[in-house]
Structure formats: structure tokens, C-alpha cells
Coordinates of C-alpha atoms and ligand atoms in Angstrom, one line a residue:
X2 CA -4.6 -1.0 27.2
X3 CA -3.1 -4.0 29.3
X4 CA 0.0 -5.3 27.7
X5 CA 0.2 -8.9 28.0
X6 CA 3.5 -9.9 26.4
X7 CA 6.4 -7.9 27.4
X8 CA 9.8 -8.6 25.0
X9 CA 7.8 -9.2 21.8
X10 CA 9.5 -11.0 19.4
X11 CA 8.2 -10.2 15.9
X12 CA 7.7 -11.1 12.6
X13 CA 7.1 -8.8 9.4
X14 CA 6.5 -10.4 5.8
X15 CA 7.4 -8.6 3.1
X16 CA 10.9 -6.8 1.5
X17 CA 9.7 -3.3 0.3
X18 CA 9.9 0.2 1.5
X19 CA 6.3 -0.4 3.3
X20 CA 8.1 -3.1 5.3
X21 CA 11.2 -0.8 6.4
X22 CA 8.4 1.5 7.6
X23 CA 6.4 -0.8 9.4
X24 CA 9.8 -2.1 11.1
X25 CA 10.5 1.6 12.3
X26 CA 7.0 1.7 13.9
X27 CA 7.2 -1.4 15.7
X28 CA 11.1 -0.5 16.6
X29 CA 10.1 2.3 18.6
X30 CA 7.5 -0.1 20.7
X31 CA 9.2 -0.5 24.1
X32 CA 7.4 -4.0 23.9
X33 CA 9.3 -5.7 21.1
X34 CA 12.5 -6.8 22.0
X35 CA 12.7 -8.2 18.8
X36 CA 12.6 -7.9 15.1
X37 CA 12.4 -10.6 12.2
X38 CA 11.8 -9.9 9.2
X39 CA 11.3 -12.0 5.4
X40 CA 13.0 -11.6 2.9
X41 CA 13.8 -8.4 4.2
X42 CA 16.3 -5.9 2.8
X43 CA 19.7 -4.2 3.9
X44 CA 17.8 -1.3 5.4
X45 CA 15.5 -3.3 7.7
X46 CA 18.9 -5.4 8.7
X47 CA 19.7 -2.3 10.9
X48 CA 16.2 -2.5 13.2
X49 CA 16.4 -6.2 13.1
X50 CA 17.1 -9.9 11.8
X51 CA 16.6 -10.6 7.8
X52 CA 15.9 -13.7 6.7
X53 CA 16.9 -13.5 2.8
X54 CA 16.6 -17.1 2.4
X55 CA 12.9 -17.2 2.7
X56 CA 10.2 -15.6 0.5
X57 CA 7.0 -14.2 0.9
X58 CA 5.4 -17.0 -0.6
X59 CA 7.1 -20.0 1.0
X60 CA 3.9 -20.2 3.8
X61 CA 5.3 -22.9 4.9
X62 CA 8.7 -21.9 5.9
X63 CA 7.3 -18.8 7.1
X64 CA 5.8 -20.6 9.3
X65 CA 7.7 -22.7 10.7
X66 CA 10.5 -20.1 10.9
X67 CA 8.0 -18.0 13.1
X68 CA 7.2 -21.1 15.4
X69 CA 10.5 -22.6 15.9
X70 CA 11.5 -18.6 16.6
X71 CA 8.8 -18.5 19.4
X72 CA 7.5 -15.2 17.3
X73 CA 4.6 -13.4 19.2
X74 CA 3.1 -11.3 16.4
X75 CA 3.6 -11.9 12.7
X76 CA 2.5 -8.6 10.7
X77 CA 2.2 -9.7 6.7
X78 CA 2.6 -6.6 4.3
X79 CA 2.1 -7.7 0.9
X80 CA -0.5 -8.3 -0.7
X81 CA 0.5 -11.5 -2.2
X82 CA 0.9 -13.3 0.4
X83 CA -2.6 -11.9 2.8
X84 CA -4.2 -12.7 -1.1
X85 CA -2.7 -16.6 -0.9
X86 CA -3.8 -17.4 2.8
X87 CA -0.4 -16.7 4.4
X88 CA -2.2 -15.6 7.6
X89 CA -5.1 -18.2 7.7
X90 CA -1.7 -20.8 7.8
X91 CA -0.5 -18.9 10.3
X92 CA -3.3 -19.1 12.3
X93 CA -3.7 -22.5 12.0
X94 CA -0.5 -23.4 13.5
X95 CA -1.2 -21.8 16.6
X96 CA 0.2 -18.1 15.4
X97 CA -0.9 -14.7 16.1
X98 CA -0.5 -13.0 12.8
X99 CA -2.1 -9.0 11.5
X100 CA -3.5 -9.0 8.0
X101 CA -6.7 -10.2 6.6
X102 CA -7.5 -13.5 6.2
X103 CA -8.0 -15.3 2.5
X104 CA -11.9 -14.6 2.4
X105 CA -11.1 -11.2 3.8
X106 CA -8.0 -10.0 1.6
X107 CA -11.0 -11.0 -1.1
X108 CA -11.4 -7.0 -1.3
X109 CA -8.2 -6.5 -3.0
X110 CA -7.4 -10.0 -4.8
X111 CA -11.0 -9.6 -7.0
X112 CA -12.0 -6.7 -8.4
X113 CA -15.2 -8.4 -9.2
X114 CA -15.9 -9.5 -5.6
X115 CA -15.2 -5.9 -4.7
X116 CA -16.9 -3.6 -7.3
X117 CA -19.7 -6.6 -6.4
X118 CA -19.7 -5.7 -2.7
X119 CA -19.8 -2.1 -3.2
X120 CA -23.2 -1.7 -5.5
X121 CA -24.8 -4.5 -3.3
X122 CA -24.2 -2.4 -0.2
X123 CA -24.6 0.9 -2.1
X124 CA -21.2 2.4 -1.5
X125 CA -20.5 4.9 -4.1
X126 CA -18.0 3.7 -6.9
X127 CA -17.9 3.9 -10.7
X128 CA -20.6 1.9 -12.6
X129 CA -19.1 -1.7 -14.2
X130 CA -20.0 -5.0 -15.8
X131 CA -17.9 -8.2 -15.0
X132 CA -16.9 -10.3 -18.3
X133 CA -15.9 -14.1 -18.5
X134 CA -15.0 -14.4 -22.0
X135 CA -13.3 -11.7 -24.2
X136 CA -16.4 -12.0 -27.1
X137 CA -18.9 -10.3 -24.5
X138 CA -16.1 -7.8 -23.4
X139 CA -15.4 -6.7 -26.4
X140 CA -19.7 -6.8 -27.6
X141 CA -20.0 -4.0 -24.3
X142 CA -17.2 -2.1 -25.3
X143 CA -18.7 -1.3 -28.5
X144 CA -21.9 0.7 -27.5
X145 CA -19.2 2.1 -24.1
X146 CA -18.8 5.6 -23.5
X147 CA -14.9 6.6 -23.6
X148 CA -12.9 6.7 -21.6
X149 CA -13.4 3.4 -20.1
X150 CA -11.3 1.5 -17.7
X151 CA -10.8 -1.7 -17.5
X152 CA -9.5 -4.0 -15.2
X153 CA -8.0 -7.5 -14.7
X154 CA -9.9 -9.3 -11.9
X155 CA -7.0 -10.7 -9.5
X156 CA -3.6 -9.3 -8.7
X157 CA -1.0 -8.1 -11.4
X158 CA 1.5 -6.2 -9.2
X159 CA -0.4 -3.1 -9.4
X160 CA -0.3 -3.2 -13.0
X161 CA -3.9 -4.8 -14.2
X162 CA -5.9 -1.4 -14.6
X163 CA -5.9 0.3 -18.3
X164 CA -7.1 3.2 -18.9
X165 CA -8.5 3.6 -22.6
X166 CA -9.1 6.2 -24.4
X167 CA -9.9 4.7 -27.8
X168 CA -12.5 1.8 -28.8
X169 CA -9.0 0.1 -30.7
X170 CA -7.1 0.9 -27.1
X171 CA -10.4 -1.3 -25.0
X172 CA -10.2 -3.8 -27.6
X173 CA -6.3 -4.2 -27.7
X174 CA -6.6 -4.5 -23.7
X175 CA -9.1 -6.9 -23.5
X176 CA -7.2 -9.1 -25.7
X177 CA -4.1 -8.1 -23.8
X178 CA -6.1 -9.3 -20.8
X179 CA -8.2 -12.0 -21.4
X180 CA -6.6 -13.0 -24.3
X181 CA -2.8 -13.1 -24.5
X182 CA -3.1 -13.3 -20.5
X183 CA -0.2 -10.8 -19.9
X184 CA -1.2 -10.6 -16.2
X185 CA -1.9 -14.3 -16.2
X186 CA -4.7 -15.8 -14.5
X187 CA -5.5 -12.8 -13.0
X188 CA -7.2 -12.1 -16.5
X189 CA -9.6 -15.2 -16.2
X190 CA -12.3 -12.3 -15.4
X191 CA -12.2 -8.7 -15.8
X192 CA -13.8 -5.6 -14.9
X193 CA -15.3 -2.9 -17.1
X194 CA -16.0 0.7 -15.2
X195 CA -16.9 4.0 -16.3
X196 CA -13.9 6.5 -16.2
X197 CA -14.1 9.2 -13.3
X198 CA -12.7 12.4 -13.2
X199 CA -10.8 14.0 -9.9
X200 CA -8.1 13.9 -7.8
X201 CA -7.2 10.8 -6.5
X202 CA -6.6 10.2 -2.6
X203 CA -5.5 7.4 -0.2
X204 CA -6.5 6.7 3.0
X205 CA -5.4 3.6 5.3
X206 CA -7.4 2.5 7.8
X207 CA -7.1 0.0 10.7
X208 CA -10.0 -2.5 10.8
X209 CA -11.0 -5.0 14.1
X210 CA -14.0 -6.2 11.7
X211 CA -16.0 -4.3 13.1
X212 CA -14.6 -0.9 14.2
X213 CA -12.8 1.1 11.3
X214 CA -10.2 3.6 12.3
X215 CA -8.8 5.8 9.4
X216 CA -5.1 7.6 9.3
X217 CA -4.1 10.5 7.7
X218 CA -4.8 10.9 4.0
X219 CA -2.0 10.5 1.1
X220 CA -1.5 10.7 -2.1
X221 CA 0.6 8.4 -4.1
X222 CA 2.2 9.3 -7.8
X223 CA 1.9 6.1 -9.7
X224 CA 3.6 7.1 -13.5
X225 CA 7.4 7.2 -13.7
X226 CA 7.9 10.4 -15.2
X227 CA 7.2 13.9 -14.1
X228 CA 3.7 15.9 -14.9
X229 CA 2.1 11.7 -14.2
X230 CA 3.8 10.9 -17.7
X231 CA 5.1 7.1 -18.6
X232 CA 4.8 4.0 -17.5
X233 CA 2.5 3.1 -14.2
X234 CA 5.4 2.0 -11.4
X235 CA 4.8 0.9 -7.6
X236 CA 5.0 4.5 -6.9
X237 CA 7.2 7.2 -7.0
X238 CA 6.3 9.1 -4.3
X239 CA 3.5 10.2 -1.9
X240 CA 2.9 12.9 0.8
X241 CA 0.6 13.3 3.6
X242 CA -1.6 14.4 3.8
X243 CA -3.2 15.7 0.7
X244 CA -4.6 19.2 0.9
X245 CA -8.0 18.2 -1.2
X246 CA -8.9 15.9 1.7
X247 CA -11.0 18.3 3.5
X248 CA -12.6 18.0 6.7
X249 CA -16.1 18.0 4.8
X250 CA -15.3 15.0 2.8
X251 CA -13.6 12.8 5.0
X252 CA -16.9 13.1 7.4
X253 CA -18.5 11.7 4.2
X254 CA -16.0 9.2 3.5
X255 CA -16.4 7.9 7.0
X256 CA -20.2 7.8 6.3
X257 CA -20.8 6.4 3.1
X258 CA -17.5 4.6 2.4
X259 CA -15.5 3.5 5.5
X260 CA -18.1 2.3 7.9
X261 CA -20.3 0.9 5.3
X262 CA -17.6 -1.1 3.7
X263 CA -16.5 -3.0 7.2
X264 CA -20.8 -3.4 7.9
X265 CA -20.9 -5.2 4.4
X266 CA -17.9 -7.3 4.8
X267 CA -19.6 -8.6 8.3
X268 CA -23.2 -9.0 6.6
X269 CA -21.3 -10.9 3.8
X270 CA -19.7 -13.2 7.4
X271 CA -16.3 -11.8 6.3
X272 CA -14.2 -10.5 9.8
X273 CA -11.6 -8.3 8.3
X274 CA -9.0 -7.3 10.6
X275 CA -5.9 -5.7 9.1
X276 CA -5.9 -2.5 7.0
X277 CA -8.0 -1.8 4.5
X278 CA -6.8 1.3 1.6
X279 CA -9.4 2.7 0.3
X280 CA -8.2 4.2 -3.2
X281 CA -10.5 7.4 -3.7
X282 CA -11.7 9.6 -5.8
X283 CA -12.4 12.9 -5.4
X284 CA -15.6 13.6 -8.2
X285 CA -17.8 16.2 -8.9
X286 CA -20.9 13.9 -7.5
X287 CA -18.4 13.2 -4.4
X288 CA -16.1 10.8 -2.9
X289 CA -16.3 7.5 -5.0
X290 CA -13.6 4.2 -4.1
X291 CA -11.6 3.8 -6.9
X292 CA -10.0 0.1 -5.3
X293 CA -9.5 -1.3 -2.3
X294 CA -6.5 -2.7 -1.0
X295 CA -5.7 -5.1 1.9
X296 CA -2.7 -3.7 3.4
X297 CA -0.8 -1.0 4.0
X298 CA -0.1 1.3 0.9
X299 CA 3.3 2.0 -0.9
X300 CA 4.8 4.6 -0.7
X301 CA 1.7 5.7 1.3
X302 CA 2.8 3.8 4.4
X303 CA 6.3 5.6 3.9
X304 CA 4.4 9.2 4.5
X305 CA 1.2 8.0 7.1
X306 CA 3.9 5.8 9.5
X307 CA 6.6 8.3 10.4
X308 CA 3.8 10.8 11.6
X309 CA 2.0 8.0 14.0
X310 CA 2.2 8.9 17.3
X311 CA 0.4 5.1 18.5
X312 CA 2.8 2.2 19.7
X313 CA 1.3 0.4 16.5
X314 CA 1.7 -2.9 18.3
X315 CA -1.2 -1.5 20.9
X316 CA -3.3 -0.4 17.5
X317 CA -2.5 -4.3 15.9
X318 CA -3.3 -5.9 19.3
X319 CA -6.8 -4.0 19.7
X320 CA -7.5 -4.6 16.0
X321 CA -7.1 -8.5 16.6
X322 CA -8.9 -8.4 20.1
X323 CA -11.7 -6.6 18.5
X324 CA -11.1 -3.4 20.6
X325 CA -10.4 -0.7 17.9
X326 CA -12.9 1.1 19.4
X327 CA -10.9 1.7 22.8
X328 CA -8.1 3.3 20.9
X329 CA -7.8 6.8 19.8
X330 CA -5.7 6.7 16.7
X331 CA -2.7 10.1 17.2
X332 CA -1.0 11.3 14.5
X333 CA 1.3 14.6 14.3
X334 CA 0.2 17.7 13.2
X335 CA 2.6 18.3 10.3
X336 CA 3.2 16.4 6.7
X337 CA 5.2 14.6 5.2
X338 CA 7.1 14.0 1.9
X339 CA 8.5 11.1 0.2
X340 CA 10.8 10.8 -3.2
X341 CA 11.4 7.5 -4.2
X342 CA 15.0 7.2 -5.8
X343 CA 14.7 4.4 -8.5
X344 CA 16.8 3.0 -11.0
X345 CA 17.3 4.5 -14.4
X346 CA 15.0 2.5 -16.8
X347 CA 12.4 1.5 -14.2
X348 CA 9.7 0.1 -14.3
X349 CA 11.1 -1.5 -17.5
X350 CA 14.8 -2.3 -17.8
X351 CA 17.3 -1.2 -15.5
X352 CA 20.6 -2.5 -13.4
X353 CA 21.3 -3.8 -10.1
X354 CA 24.3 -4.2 -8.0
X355 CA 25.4 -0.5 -7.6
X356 CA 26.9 0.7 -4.5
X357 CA 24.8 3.0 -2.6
X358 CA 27.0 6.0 -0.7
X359 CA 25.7 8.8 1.6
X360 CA 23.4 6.3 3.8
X361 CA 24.8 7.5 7.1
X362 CA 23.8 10.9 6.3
X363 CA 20.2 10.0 8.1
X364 CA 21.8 8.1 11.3
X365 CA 20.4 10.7 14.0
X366 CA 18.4 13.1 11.5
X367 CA 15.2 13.7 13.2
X368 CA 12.4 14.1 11.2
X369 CA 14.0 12.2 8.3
X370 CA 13.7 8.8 7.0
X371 CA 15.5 6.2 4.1
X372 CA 13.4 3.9 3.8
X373 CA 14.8 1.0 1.6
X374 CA 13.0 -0.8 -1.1
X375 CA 15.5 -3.0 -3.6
X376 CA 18.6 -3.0 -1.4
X377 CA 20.8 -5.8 -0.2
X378 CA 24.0 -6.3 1.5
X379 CA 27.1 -7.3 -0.5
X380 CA 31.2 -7.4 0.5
X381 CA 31.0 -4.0 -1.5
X382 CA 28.8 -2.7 1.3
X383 CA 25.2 -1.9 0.5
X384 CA 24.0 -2.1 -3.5
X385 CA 20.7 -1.3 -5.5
X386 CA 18.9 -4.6 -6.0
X387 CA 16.0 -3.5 -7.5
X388 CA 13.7 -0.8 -9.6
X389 CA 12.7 1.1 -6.5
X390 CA 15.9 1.6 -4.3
X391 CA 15.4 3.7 -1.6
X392 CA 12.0 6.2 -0.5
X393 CA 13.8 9.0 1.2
X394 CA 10.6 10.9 3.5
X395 CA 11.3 13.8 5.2
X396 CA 8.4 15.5 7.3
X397 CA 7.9 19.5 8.2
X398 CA 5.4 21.7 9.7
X399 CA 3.3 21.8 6.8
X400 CA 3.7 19.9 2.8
X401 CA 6.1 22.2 1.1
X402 CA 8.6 22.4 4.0
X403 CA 8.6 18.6 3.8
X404 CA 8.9 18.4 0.0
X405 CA 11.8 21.5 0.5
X406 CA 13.6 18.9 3.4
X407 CA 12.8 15.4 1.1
X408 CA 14.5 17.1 -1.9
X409 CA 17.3 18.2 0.1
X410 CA 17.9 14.8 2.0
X411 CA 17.8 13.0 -1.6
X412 CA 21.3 14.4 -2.7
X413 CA 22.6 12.9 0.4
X414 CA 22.4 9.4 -0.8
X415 CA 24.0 8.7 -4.2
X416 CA 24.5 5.4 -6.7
X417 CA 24.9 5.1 -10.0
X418 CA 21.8 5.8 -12.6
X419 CA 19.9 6.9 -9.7
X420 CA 16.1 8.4 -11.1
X421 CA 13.5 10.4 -9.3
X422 CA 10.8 12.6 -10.0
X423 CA 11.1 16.1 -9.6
X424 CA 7.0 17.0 -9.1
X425 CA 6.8 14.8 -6.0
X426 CA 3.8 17.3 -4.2
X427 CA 3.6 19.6 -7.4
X428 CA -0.1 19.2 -6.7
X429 CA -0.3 21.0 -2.9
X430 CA 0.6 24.3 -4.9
X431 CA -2.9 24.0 -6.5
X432 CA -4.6 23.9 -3.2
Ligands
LIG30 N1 0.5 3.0 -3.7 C1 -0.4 2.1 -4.2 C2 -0.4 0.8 -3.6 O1 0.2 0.5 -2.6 O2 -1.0 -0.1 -4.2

């Protein structure tokens, strides 16, 4: 593909481990000179520029930090901010920016407009009723098969879908929803779905609105604890790519899920260019989308990245020129692994500020990564700043040697009440 900008400044929204691994793609691009990044975090200071000052959801600011900074490319990772309009601003003031659009980032900031989408286009997914009001939520739920899920409509950092086993656990969560509003107004509506059974599987995909290009699968482990106990978190870890993804069912996928999904966003006049993460699951009856997301997945992106062969900035550029199709996507034959080292007490209650030793252990380490997630800088050097502190992803020839290497590389960092599952990739023995 013809490159047209040479010594590419750009700009990437967002503060999380996704971010730093979307900043070591674009760092290896011999076209980007150079690297902004907002808000930012102490790891992505090393490939480039943080701007701490600014948030994700200061649109304006963004922008005018990205104009007065002559940024060529602005790549937004959150979904916040894609969910808000950050890129149809950018847009408008004359930038080139990579993420969906408002309508477009529809498909992750409504779970009604999505579960909507999917049974008007036929694309398979769990069955569902949407509720306004909490008296005809609760009226379904009492002739409902159990398990049932239910979900708040809009964004609650992840943390919106319950999973019910009891007619007194639905009720408490649509009150909890739709009543006490503990995900705010992103509990105006809600979903109701049949419960599915499998194993769960996420693939990323880059998207030109018309051409849909799928990476290598991953699987995420959402609870805190080990054996999928405890709280749901961000995610505690992932690898890549997951050994129940066979051949057989990602020629399906492509079929009935990926392909139809982009053709029923354009029938619907939506152009979605960015990534779209389909959430899958893996049932008896087939492949069925659990959620979509519009963006790159965490940790997933911490897993799919490292193995890219692609400069991603050619992939980004075809994907807003419309050219997807002229682009064969390369990944490396091998896996990945990665353990995300939290804070003890996370996702609830847990301290920041501790200093974080052993970081120059990975300066020079092929085939290892540490990626940072709630880390800033301080006069003590660099400290936890958040729940999730660091995904440390190490790849191999195949998914135990990269769980064996992402194990070992995780006692070379240290800080005080540092947590981690120990089961990160228990699943690929059972392959
Ligand atoms: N790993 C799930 C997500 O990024 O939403």
C-alpha cells in the first residue's frame, strides 16, 4: 500500500493496558515518528509523550491538543469515549481519527440496539426481550426459565451483565438495575436473554464498513479469583489463541456472524470502521455472539497485538480508506499468555501508590511484554495507581510454553499487595 505521510505523528486515547499495547504496535511502524498519548500511563511514557492532564472524556481538549499538535492519526481505545462521539468531533475539526463513529459504536453502547440488530438480520444470539419499566421486567421474569441473564442497556464498565440463578436473584437485579440505578442511566432499559451454555471466545476484527478482517482468537478471564470465582473485574488475563476455536468454527463464524454483522450495520446506513469484538459463545447448536464490543478487547488486545506481524498503521489506513480488502492480515504462528498483576482487594477496595521494582527485567526480552495498566510516575520512581497494575504477556511456540514463560516473567516485577491468578490458561489442558 502507498504510504502517504511519512513521520506520523500520532495520537492514542485511552490509559489501560490495551493502550500500552496499541502504542507498541504503532512504535514498531517505521512511519510514526511520533507518539502521543491521553491520559496515558508511566509504561506508555517510554514509547512516547503522555498527556496526564487530559482525560478521555474532555473531547474537546482532545481535540484541540491533536490539532495544535499537527497529529496525523488519532486511534481512540475506550469505549467511552468512541460510545460519546469522541471520533465524530474529531472528524469534524478536520482530524483523521480510527474507532467507530457515535451511530456506529451503537453496537456496544446498547445492548438493545445490538441484540435488536442481530435477530433482524438473523445472526445467531441468545433469545431476549427489551424492558422499559422494572413492573414488566419483573412480570417476564416470573414465567422465565433459569438461568437468565440480564443486562443493563448502556455502558457500566463491563460490569452491567448478571447472571441469575434464582427468580429472588432476577428480581433483586432488576431492581438493582432499573430501580436503584447502580449502573446509572445505563439502566434506563435493559435486556433479558436466555442463559447459554459453552465456552466463551473472543475475536477482534478490523472493519472498513464493509470488509471485515478477523485476528487471532482469545480468551479473556473475567472473575478475580481462580477456578472463575469472585467478583467480575476488567480481566485478569487472556491467551491467544484459544484451542476450542477450531478451523471448523471460525469458517462459520465468518459466515453467519462476522460478515453478516458489518452487511446489517450498512443496510441499517451505519459505516463502521474500527474494530468490532465479537464476544462468542461456543454452544451445543453452534457459535452464538454473546456481546459486541467497539474496540479493541482488554486484556485480549494484550495477547492478539504482540503476535501481529502488519505495521497496524497500514491495517488502520486501509480500514479508513475502505481498502481492508487489499490487506492480508499476518499474525505469528505461536501463542500467547498474559497475567495481569492487580492489587490486593481488586475489583473492590485496594491501595495505590506502591513502588513497582523489577521493571527493567523486560528492557531487551524478546518475546516478552509489561504492559501497564494503573501505573504512574512519581519522585519515588514508578507506583501502582490503580486495580489492574501491570499485564505481563509472554508468547511461546505453542499456549503452555507461553503460560510456563508469563508465569516466570511475573516474579520479575514486584510491589507491594501484588494479586494474580494462578489458572490464567488452566483451560488449554482440557483441549
Ligand atoms: N475483555 C473484555 C473487554 O475488553 O470488554
Amino acid at each position: 500500500m502507498e504510504s502517504r505521510t511519512e513521520e506520523m505523528t500520532v495520537l492514542i486515547v485511552g490509559s489501560g493496558g490495551r493502550e500500552h499495547a496499541i502504542a507498541a504496535s504503532v512504535k514498531k511502524s517505521p512511519r510514526v515518528s511520533k507518539i502521543y498519548c491521553i491520559p496515558g500511563n508511566a509504561g506508555i511514557a517510554e514509547l512516547g509523550e503522555i498527556v496526564p492532564d487530559i482525560k478521555a472524556m474532555e473531547f474537546d481538549r482532545i481535540t484541540e491538543f491533536a490539532k495544535s499538535h499537527e497529529v496525523d492519526l488519532v486511534i481512540v481505545g475506550p469505549d467511552d469515549p468512541l460510545v460519546g462521539g469522541l471520533v465524530d468531533e474529531l472528524e469534524a475539526a478536520g482530524l483523521k481519527a480510527f474507532g467507530p463513529r457515535r451511530n456506529a459504536a451503537m453496537l456496544e453502547g446498547s445492548k438493545a440496539f445490538s441484540k435488536d440488530l442481530m435477530k433482524k438480520y438473523h445472526i445467531p444470539t441468545a433469545e431476549y426481550e427489551v424492558f422499559t419499566d422494572a413492573a414488566s421486567a419483573l412480570k417476564y421474569l416470573e414465567s422465565a426459565s433459569l438461568p437468565i441473564v440480564l443486562k443493563a442497556d448502556g455502558l457500566a464498565l463491563g460490569k452491567g451483565v448478571l447472571i441469575c440463578n434464582t427468580l429472588d436473584e432476577a428480581r433483586n437485579g432488576v431492581k438493582t438495575i432499573m430501580l436503584d440505578k447502580k449502573f446509572g442511566t445505563a439502566g434506563n432499559r435493559m435486556v433479558i436473554e436466555s442463559f447459554l451454555k459453552g465456552r466463551e471466545v473472543s475475536v477482534l476484527s478490523f472493519c472498513d464498513g464493509k470488509t471485515i478482517k478477523p485476528m487471532p482468537s482469545a480468551q479473556d478471564h473475567k472473575r478475580a479469583g481462580d477456578g472463575d470465582t469472585g467478583l467480575n473485574t476488567g480481566g485478569m488475563g487472556a491467551f491467544s489463541p484459544s484451542p476450542f476455536y477450531t478451523k471448523k468454527i471460525a469458517d462459520e463464524c465468518k459466515k453467519l456472524i462476522f460478515q453478516p454483522t458489518v452487511d446489517a450495520l450498512r443496510a441499517e446506513g451505519i459505516d463502521f470502521k474500527g474494530i468490532i469484538f465479537f464476544g462468542l459463545i461456543l454452544t451445543e447448536d453452534g457459535p452464538k455472539v454473546l456481546e459486541y464490543n467497539a474496540r479493541f478487547g482488554d486484556p485480549e488486545a494484550q495477547v492478539v497485538l504482540p503476535r501481529m506481524k502488519n505495521d497496524i498503521i497500514e491495517v488502520i489506513e486501509a480500514c479508513l480508506d475502505g481498502k481492508l480488502h487489499k490487506v492480508k492480515l499476518e499474525f505469528e504462528d505461536n501463542a500467547a499468555v498474559c497475567v495481569v498483576l492487580a492489587s490486593e482487594g481488586y475489583p473492590v477496595k485496594y491501595s495505590k501508590g506502591y513502588p513497582i521494582t523489577g521493571l527493567e527485567a523486560f528492557n531487551g526480552r524478546d518475546g516478552y511484554y509489561c504492559f501497564h495498566a494503573g501505573t504512574k510516575k512519581s519522585p519515588k520512581g514508578i507506583i501502582t495507581d490503580g486495580g489492574r497494575v501491570l499485564g505481563v504477556t509472554a508468547k511461546g511456540p505453542d499456549l503452555r510454553q507461553a503460560r510456563a514463560n508469563a508465569y516466570e516473567a511475573i516474579q520479575w516485577v514486584d510491589f507491594q499487595n501484588k494479586y494474580y491468578r494462578k489458572d490464567i490458561g488452566k483451560a488449554i489442558d482440557e483441549a
